[in-house]
Short mmCIF file of C-alpha atoms in Angstrom, two decimals:
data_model
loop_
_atom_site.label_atom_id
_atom_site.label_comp_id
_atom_site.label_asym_id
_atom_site.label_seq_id
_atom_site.Cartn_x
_atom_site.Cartn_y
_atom_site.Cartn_z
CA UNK A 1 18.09 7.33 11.64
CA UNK A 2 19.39 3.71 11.85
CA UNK A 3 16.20 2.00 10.31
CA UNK A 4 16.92 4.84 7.12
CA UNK A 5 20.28 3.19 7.06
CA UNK A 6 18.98 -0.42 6.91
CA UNK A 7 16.45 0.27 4.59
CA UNK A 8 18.83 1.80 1.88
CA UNK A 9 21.00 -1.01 1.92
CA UNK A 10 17.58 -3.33 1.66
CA UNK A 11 16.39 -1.53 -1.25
CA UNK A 12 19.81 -1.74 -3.32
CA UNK A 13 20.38 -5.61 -2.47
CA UNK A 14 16.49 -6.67 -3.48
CA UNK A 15 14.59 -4.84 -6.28
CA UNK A 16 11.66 -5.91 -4.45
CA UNK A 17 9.14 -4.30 -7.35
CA UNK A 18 10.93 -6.91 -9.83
CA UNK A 19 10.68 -9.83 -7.71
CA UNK A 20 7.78 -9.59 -4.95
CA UNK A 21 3.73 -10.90 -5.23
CA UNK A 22 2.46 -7.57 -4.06
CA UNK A 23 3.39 -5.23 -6.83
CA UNK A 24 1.92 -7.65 -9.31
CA UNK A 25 -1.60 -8.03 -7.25
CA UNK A 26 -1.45 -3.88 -6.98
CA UNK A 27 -0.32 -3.76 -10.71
CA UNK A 28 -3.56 -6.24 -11.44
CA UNK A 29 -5.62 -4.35 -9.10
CA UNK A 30 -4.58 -0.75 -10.57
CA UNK A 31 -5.45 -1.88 -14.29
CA UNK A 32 -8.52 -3.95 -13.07
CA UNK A 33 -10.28 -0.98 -11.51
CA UNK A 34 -9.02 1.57 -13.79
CA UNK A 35 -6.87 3.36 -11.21
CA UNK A 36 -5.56 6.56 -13.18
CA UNK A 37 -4.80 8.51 -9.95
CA UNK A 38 -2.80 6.68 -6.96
CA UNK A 39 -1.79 7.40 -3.67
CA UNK A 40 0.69 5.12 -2.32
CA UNK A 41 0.76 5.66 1.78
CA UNK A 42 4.17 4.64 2.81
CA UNK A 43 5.58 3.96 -0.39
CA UNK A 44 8.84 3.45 0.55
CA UNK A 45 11.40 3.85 -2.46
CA UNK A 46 8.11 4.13 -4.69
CA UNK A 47 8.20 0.80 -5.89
CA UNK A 48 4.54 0.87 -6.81
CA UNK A 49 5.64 3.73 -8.91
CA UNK A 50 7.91 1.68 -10.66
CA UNK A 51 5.38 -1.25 -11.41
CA UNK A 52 2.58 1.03 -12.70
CA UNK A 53 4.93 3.42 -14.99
CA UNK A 54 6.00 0.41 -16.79
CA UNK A 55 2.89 -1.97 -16.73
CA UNK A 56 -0.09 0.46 -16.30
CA UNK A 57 -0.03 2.48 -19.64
CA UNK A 58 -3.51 4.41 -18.41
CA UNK A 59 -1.57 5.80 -15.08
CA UNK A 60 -2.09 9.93 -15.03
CA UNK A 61 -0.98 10.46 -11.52
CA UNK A 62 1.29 8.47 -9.25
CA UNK A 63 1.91 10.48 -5.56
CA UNK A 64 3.62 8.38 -3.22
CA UNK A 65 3.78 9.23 0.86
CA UNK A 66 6.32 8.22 3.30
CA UNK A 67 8.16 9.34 6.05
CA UNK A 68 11.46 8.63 5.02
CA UNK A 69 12.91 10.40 1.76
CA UNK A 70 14.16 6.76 0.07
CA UNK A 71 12.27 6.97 -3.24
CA UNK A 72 13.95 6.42 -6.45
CA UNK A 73 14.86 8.44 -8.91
CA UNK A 74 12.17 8.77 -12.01
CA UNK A 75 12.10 11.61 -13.91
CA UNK A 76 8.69 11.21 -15.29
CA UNK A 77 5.64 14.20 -14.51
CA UNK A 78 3.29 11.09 -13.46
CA UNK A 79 5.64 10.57 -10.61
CA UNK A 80 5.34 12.99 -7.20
CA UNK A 81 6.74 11.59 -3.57
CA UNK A 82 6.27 13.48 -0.69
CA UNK A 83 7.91 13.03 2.82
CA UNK A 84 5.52 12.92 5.60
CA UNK A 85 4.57 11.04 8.15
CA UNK A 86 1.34 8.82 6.60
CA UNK A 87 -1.17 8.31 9.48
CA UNK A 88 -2.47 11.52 8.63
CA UNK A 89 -3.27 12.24 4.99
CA UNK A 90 -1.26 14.62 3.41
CA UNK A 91 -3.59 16.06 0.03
CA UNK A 92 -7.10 16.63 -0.56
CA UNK A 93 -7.14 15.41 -3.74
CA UNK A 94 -9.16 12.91 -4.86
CA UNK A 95 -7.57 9.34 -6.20
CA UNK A 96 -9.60 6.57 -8.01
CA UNK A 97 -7.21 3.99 -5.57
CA UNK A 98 -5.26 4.23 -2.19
CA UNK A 99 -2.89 1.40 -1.85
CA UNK A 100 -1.46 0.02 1.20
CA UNK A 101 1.53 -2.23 -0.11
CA UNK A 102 2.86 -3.87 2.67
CA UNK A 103 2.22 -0.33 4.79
CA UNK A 104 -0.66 -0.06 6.52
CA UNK A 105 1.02 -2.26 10.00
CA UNK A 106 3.35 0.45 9.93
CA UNK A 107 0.79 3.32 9.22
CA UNK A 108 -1.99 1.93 11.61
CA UNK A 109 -5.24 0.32 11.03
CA UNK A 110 -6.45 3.74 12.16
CA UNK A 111 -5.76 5.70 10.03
CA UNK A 112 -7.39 3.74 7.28
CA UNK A 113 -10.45 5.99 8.15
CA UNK A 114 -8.64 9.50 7.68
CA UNK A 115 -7.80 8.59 4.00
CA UNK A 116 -11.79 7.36 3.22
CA UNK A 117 -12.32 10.90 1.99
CA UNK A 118 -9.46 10.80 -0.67
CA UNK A 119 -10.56 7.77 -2.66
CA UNK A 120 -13.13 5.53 -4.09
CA UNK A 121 -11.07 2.39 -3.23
CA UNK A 122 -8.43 1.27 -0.51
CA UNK A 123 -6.35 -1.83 -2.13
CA UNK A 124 -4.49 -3.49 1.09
CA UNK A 125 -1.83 -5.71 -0.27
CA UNK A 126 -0.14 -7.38 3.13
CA UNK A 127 1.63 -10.79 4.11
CA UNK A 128 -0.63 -13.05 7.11
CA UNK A 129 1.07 -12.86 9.96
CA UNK A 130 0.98 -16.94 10.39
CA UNK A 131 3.81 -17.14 8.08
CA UNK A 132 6.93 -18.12 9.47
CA UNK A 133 9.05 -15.50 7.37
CA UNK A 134 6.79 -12.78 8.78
CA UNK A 135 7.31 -13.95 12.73
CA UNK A 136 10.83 -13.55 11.67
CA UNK A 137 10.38 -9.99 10.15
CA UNK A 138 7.59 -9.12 12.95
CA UNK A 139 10.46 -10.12 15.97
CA UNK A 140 12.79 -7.48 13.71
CA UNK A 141 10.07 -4.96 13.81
CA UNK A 142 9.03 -6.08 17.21
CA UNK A 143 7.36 -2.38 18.01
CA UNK A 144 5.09 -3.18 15.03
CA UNK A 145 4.06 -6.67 16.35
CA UNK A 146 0.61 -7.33 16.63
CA UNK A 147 -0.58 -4.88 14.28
CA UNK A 148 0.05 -7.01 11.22
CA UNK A 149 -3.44 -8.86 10.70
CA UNK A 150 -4.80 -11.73 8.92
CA UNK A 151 -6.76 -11.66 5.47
CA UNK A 152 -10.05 -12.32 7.65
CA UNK A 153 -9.05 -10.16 10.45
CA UNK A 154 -8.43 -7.29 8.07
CA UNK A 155 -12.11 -8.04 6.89
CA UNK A 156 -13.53 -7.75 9.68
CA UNK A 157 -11.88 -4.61 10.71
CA UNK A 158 -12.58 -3.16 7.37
CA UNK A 159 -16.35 -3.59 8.09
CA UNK A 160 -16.66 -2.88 11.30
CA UNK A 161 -15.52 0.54 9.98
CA UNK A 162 -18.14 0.93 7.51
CA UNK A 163 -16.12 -0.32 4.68
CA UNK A 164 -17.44 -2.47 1.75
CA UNK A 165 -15.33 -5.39 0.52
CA UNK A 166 -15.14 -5.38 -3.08
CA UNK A 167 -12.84 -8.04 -3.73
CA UNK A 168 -10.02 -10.52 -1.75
CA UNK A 169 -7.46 -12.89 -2.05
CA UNK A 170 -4.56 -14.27 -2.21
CA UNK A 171 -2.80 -16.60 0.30
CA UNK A 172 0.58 -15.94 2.13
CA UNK A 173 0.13 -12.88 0.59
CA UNK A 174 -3.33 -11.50 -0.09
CA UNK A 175 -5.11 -8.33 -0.91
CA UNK A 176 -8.37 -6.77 0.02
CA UNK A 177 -10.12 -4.09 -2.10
CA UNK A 178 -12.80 -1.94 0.01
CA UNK A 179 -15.27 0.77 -1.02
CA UNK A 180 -14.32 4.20 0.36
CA UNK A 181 -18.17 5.27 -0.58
CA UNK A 182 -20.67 2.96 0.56
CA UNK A 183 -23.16 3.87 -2.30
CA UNK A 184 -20.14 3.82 -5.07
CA UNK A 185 -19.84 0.11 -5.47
CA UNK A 186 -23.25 -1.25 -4.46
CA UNK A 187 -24.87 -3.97 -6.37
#
């Protein structure tokens, strides 16, 4: 359990939910769509959980997924983390949002589909692979490489899924908000 190991030590050295772009265009995105229910797939330490708890007063129900059993300590009901392995959806619940911060190259653009039942929206918050600081991180993670995909490539896979785009942006980092109904967000 090596990358456990390194990803402790990451967590403790940078409070990444204090300091990174993606947890404030989830945070936005959460309080935009009024997102009372979240599901986090691969949450790692449940940052998300973090950002919404203290900056998303409307939050009833935070669950976060991931592999690894990282999260952080909150002692609040909203809060629920469960260890699994993400690409295959671990509730039938229903959520008003699905985020993907920073997770879904790890999780696979495959299993975006198994979690279309759970949700009205999928918010993808990801770094383009262009970037110089993500080669760097991709060559660390080299079994991931090649997943990671650009704003425009995520786009396109999103629709050639049968997903709606509801809103992007962004630059080095970006997000992409996608229907998980077809008829829930037409205009």
């Amino acid at each position: 359990m090596a990358p456990l190991r390194h990803l402790k030590l990451l967590y403790k050295l940078y409070p990444a939910w204090k300091v990174i772009a993606e947890y404030r265009y989830a945070l936005e995105l959460a309080k935009k769509y009024q997102c009372r229910r979240v599901l986090d797939v691969g949450c790692g330490r449940g940052n998300l959980g973090k950002v919404l708890l203290e900056g998303h007063p409307y939050l009833q129900l935070y669950v976060g997924v991931d592999i690894y059993d990282i999260f952080m300590e909150v002692e609040d009901p909203r809060i629920n983390f469960i260890v699994l392995d993400a690409k295959n959806p671990p509730l039938m619940n229903r959520f008003d949002c699905i985020f993907f911060v920073n997770s879904v190259f790890y999780i696979g653009l495959d299993s975006l589909e198994k979690y279309r039942n759970l949700g009205n929206l999928i918010a993808i918050v990801d770094i383009d692979p262009s970037y110089p600081h993500i080669w760097v991180v991709d060559r660390f993670e080299s079994f991931f490489k090649g997943m990671r995909r650009s704003r425009e490539g995520l786009i396109t896979l999103l629709r050639n899924k049968g997903f709606d785009i509801i809103e992007e942006g962004g630059g080095a980092t970006y997000y992409v908000v996608a229907s998980c109904n077809r008829l829930l967000h037409r205009q």
